[in-house]
Tab-separated table of C-alpha atoms and ligand atoms in Angstrom:
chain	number	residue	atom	x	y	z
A	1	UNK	CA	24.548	-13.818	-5.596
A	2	UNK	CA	21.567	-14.674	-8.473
A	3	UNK	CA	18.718	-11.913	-8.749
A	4	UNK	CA	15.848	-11.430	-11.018
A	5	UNK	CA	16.079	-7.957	-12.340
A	6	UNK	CA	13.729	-6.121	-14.749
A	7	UNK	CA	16.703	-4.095	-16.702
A	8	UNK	CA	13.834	-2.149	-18.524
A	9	UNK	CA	10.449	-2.142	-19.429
A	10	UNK	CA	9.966	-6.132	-21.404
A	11	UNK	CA	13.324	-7.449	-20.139
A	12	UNK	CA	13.836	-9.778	-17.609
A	13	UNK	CA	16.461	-11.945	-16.886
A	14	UNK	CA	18.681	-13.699	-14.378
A	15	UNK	CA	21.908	-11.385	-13.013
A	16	UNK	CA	24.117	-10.885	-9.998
A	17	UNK	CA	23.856	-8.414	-7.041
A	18	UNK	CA	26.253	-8.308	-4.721
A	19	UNK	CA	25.546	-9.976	-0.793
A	20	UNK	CA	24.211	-7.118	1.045
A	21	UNK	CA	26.068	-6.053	4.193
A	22	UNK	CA	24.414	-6.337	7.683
A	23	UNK	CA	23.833	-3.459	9.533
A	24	UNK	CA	23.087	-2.739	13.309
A	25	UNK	CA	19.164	-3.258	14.142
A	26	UNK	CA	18.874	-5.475	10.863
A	27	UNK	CA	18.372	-9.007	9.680
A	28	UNK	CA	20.209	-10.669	6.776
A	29	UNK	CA	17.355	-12.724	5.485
A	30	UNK	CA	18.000	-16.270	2.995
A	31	UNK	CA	14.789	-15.865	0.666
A	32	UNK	CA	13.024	-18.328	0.003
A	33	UNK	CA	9.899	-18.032	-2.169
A	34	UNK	CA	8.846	-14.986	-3.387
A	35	UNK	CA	5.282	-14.657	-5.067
A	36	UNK	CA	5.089	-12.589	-8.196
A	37	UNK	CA	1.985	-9.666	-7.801
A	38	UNK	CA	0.636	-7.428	-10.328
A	39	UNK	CA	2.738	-4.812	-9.491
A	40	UNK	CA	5.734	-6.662	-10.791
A	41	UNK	CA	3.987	-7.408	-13.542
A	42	UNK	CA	3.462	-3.855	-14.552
A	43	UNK	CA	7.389	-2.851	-13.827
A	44	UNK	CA	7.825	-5.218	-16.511
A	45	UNK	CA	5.614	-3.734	-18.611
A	46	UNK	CA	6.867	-0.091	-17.941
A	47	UNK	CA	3.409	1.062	-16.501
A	48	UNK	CA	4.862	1.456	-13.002
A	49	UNK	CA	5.318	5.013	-12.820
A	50	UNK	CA	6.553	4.970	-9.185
A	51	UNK	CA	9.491	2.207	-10.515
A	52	UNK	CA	13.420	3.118	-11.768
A	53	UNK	CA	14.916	0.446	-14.125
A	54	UNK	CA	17.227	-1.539	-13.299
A	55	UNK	CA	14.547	-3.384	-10.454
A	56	UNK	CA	14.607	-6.271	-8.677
A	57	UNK	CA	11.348	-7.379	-8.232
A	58	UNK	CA	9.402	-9.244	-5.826
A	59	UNK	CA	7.649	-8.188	-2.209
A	60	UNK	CA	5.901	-11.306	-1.280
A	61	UNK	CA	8.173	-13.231	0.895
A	62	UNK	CA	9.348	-16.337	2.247
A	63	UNK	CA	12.223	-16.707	4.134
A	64	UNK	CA	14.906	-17.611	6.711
A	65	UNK	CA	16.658	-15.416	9.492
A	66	UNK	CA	20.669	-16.493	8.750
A	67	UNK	CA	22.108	-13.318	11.053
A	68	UNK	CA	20.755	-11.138	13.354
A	69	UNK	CA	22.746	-7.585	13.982
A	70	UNK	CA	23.051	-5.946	16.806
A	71	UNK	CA	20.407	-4.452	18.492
A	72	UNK	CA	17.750	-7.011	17.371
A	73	UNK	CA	15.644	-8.512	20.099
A	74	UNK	CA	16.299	-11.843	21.084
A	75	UNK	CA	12.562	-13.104	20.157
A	76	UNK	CA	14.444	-12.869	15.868
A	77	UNK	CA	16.685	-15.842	15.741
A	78	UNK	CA	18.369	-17.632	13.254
A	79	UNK	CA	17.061	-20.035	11.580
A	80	UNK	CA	13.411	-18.641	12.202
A	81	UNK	CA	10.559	-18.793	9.644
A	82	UNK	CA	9.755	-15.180	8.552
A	83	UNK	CA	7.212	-13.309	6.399
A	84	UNK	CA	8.034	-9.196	5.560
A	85	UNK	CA	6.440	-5.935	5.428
A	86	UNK	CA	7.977	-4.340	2.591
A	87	UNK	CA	6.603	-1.186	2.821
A	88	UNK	CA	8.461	1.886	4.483
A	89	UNK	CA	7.024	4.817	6.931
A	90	UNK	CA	8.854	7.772	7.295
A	91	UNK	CA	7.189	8.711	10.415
A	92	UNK	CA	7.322	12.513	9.334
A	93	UNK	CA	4.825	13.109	6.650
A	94	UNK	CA	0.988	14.170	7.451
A	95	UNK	CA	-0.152	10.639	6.920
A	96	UNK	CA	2.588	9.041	9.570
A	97	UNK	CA	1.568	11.523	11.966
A	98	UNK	CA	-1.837	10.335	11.709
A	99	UNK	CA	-0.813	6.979	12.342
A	100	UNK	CA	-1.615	6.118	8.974
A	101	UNK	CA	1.859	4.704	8.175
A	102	UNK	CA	0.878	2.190	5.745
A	103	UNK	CA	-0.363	5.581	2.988
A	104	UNK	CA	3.300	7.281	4.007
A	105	UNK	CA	4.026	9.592	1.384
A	106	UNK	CA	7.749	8.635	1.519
A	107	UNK	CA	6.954	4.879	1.222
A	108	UNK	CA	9.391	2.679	-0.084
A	109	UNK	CA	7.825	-0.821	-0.979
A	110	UNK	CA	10.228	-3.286	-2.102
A	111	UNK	CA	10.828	-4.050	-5.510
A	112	UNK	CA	8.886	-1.129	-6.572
A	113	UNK	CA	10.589	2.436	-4.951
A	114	UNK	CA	13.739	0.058	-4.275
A	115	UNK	CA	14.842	-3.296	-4.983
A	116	UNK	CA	13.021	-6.116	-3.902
A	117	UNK	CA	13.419	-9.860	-2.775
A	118	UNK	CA	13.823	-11.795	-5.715
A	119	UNK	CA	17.683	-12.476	-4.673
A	120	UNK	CA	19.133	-14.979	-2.546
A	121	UNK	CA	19.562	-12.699	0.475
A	122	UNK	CA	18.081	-8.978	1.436
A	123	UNK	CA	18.650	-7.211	4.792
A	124	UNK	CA	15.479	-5.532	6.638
A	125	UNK	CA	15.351	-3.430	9.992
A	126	UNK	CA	13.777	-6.253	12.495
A	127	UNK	CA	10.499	-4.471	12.324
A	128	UNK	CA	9.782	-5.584	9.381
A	129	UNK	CA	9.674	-8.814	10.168
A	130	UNK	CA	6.359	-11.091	11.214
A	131	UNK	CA	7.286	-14.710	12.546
A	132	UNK	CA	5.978	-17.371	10.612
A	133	UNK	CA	6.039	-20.342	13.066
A	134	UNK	CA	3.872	-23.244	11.777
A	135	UNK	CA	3.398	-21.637	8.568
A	136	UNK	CA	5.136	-23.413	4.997
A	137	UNK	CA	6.175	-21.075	2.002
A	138	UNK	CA	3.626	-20.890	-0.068
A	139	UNK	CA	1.527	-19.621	3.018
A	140	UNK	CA	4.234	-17.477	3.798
A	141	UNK	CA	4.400	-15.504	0.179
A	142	UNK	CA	0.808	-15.171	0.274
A	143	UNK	CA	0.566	-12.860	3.851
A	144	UNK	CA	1.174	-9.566	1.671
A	145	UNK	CA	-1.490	-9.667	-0.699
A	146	UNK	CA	-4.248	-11.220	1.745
A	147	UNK	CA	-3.232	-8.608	4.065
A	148	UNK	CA	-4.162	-6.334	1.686
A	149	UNK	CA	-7.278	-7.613	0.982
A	150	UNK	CA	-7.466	-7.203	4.603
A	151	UNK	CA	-7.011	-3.984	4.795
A	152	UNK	CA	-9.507	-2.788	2.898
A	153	UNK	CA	-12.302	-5.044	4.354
A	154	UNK	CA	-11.142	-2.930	7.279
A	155	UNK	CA	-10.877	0.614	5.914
A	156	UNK	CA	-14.814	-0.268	4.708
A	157	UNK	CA	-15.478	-1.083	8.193
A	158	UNK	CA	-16.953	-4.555	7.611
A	159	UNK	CA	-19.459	-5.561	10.658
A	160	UNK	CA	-21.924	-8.184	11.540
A	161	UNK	CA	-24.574	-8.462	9.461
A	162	UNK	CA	-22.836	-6.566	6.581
A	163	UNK	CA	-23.677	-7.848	2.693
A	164	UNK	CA	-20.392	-7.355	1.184
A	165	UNK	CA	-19.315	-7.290	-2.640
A	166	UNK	CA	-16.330	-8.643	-4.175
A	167	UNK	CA	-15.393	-7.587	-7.474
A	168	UNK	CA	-12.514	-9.161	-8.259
A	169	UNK	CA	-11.121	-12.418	-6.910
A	170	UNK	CA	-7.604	-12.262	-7.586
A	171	UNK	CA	-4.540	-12.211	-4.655
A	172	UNK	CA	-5.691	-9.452	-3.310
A	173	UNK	CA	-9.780	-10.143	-3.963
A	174	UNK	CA	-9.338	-13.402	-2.659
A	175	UNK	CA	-7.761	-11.628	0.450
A	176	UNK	CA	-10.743	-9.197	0.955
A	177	UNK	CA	-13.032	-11.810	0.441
A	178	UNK	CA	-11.462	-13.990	3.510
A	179	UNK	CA	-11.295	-10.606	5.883
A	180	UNK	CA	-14.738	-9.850	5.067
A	181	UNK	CA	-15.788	-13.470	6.348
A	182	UNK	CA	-13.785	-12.985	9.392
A	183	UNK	CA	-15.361	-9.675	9.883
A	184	UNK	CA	-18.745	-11.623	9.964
A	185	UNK	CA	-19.933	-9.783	6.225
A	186	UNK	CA	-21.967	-12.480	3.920
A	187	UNK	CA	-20.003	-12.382	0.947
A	188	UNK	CA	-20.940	-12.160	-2.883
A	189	UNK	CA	-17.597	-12.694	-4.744
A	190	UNK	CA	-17.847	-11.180	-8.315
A	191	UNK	CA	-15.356	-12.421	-11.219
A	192	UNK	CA	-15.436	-12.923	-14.656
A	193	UNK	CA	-14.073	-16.702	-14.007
A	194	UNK	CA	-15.475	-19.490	-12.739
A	195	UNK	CA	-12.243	-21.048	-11.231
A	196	UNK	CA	-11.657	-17.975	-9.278
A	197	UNK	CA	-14.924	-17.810	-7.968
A	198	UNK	CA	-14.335	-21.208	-7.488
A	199	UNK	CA	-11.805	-20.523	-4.849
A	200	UNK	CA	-13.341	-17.878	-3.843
A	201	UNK	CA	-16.306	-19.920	-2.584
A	202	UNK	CA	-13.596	-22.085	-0.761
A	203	UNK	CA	-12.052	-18.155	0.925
A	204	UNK	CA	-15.730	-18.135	2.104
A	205	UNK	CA	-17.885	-16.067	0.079
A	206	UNK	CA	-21.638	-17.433	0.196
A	207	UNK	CA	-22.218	-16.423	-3.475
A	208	UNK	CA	-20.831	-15.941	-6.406
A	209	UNK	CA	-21.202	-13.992	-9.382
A	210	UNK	CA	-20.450	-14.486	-13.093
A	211	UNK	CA	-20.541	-11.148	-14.299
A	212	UNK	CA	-19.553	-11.919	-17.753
A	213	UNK	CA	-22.622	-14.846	-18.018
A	214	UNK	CA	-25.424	-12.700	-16.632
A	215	UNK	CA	-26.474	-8.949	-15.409
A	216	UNK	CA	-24.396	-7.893	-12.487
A	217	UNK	CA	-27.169	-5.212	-11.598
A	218	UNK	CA	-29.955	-8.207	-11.365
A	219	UNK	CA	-27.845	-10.427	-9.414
A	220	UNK	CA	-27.101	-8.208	-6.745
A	221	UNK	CA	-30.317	-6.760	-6.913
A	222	UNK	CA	-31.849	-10.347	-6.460
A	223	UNK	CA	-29.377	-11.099	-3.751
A	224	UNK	CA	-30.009	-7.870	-1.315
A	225	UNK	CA	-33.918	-7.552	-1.913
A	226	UNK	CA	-33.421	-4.809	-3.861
A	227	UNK	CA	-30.847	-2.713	-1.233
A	228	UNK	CA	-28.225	-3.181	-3.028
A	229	UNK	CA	-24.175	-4.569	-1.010
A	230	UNK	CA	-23.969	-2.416	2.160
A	231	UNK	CA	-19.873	-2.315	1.320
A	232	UNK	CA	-18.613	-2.794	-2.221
A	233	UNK	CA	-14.690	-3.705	-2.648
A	234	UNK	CA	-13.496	-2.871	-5.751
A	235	UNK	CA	-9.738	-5.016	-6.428
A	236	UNK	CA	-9.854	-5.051	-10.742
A	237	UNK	CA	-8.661	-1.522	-11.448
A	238	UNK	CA	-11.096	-1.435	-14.512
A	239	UNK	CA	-12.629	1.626	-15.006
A	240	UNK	CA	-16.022	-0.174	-15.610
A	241	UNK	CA	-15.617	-2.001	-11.978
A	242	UNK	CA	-14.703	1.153	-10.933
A	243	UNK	CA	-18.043	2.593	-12.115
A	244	UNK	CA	-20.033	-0.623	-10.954
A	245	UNK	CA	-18.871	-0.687	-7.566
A	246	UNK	CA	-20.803	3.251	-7.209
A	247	UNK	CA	-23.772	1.782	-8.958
A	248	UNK	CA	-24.162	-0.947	-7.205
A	249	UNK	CA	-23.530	0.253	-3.938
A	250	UNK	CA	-26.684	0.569	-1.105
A	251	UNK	CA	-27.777	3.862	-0.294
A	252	UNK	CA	-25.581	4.930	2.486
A	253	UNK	CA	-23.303	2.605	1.910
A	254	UNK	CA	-19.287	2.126	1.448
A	255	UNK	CA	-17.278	1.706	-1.545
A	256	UNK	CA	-13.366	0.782	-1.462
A	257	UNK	CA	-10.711	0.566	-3.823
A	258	UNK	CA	-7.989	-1.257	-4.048
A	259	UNK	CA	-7.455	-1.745	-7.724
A	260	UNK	CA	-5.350	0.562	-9.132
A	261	UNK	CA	-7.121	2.225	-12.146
A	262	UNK	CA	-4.677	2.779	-15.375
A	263	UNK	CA	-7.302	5.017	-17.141
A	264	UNK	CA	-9.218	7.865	-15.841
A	265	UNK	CA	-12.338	6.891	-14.699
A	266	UNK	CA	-15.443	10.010	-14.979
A	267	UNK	CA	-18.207	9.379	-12.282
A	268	UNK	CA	-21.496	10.509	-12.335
A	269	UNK	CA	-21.414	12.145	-8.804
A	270	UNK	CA	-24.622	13.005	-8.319
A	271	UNK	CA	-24.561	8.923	-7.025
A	272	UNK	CA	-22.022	9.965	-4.396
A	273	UNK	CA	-24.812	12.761	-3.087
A	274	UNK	CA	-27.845	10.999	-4.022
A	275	UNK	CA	-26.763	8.167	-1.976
A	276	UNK	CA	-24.293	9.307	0.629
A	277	UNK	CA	-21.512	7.528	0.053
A	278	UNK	CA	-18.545	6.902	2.040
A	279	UNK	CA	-15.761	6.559	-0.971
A	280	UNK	CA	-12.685	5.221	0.416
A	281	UNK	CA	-8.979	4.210	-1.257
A	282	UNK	CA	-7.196	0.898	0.298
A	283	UNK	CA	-3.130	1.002	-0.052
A	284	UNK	CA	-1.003	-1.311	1.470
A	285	UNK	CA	-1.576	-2.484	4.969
A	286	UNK	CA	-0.691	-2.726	8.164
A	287	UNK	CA	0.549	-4.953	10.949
A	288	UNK	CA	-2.512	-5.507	12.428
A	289	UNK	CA	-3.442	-6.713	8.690
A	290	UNK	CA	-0.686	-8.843	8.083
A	291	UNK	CA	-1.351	-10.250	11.970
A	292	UNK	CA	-4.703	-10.833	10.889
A	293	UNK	CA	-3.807	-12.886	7.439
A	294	UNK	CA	-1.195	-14.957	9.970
A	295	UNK	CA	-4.075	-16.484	11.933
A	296	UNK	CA	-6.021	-17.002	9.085
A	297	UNK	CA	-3.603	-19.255	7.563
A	298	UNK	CA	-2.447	-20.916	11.028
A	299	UNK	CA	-6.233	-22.036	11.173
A	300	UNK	CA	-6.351	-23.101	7.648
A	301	UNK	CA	-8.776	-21.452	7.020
A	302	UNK	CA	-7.588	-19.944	2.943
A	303	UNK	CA	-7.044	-22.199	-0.032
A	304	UNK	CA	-3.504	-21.763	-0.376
A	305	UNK	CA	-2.869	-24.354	-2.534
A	306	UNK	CA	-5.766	-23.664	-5.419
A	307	UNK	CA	-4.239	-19.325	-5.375
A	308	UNK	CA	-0.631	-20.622	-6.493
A	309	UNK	CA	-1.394	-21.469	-9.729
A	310	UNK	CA	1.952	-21.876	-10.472
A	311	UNK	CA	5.703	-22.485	-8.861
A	312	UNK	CA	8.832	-22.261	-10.830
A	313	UNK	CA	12.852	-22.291	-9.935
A	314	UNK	CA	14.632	-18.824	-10.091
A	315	UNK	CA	16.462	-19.639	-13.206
A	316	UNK	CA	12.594	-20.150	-14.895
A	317	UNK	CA	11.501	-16.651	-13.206
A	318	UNK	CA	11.941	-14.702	-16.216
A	319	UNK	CA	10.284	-17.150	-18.466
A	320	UNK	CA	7.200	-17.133	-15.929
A	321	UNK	CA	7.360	-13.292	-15.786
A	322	UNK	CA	6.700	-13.321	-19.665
A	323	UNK	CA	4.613	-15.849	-19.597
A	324	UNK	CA	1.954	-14.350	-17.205
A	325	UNK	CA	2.138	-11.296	-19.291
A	326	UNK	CA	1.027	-12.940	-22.136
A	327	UNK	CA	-1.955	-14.800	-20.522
A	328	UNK	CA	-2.611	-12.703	-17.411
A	329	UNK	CA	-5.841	-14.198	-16.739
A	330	UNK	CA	-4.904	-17.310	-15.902
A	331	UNK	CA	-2.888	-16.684	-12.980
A	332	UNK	CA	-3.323	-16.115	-9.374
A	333	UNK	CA	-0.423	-16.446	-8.093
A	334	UNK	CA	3.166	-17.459	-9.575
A	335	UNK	CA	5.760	-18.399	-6.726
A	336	UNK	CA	9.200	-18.604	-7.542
A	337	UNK	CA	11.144	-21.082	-4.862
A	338	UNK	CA	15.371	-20.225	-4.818
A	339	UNK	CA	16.176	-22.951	-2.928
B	401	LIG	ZN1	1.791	-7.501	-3.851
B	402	LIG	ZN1	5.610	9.140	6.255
């Protein structure tokens, strides 16, 4: 069967894998779409360190259930309309046995620690599955990095009456800004494009912020009385929105970050005293997030359409893979349909 695979870092191209076998308690899956995500993009440009070469690529999924192995519950059937959680737990390490499964230290996500969807069939365990009833593709191949977004409006515990910060409306921004809405936070969505705050207006955010036309410290000042965001979530991975999300931050307040930085960052900590900070990481999510992101989109409530930016045939993949690396700006998302 066809694959995408990233042979090394700055080549891409179309090969062959071979069908995988089905194994008891699994589910031979038909893919679909698959959206591209950041992550991908940086296996392609080698500055993955957690990635092997060769990789296939690709976590966000789309697809259809074509055989169900034994031991699957009869709710899975063929034919049905899935999403996937590509992550792994091992249900061993400190953070499993917490319950925080979704931080396992032995994770596996696909495409990154193993190879990922961008072939015409994979095989999961039935867990990892999330029925997608009602939902198309495109909706389908955006669960994954909503549900992130998700996850880190909850690990800021986002509550009524909450003035929450945005920085960064990409994917996964777009996906924080949505769960902070649901959470009942008032929004301020901070970007350095108008189009993306844009659709980030259309996510639900009640302002916006240009921090590239105007003074990001004066705008949030002006839009908080002075307080400052009670939560600031941080999705760039720019060590000066890693900075600004500390300085901007209420006293007493909660800073998250999902961005992942790819240059140390040095704080001023005295902030983190001075103010009291509760300084929290984001990585993945869980069920309950990617539940969450499901009836979002069954209620229509996400501009699906305006975050793909951008769908292309599996034989164009590679093209679109180079493509977004030399403009990365101008992409939200890139979906890649294979049938
Ligand atoms: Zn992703
Ligand atoms: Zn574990």
């Amino acid at each position: 069967m066809r694959a995408v695979i990233i042979e090394q870092p700055g080549n891409v191209a179309l090969g062959t894998r071979s069908v995988p076998t089905l194994v008891d308690g699994a589910v031979l899956i038909r893919v679909r779409t698959v959206g591209f995500c950041g992550s991908d993009l940086n296996t392609f440009r080698g500055l993955n360190p957690l990635v092997s070469y060769p990789r296939v690529p690709g976590h966000e999924i789309a697809g259809v259930v074509e055989e169900v192995g034994e031991g699957v519950p009869r709710e899975i059937s063929t034919g049905a309309h899935v999403t996937v959680i590509p992550y792994t737990a091992c249900g061993q390490c400190s953070a499993c046995r917490r319950g925080r499964i979704n931080t396992c230290r032995n994770n596996q996500t696909l495409g990154v620690q193993r190879d990922g969807a961008l072939t015409e069939r994979i095989t999961l365990p039935w867990q990892s599955l999330l029925q997608g009833e009602g939902l198309d593709r495109r909706e389908l191949a955006l669960v994954e990095p909503l549900a992130v977004g998700f996850h880190a409006v909850a690990r800021g515990r986002v509550a009524e009456g909450d003035v929450v910060a945005v920085i960064g409306t990409g994917a996964v921004g777009l996906g924080a800004v949505a769960g902070a809405v649901r959470a009942r936070g008032t929004v301020i969505a901070v970007d350095v494009d108008d189009d993306k705050l844009t659709m980030a207006r259309r996510a639900g955010a009640t302002h916006v912020v240009n921090s590239r036309s105007g003074s990001l410290h004066d705008r949030l000042q002006e839009l908080t009385r002075g307080d400052g965001p009670d939560v600031v979530i941080e999705a760039v991975g720019l060590p000066e929105t890693f900075l600004a999300a500390v300085a901007e931050v209420a006293v007493a307040g909660r800073v998250v970050y999902i961005g992942y930085a790819k240059a140390p960052v040095s704080f001023d900590t005295t902030q983190f005293v001075r103010k009291e900070l509760d300084i929290l990481g984001a990585r993945n999510a869980t069920a309950d997030d990617f539940r969450a992101v499901l009836t979002l989109l069954r209620g229509k409530g996400f501009p699906v359409a305006d975050a793909v930016t951008r769908v292309v045939r599996m034989d164009e993949a590679a093209d679109a893979l180079r493509g977004w690396d030399a403009d990365p700006a101008a992409v939200t998302r890139i979906h890649v349909d294979l049938d």
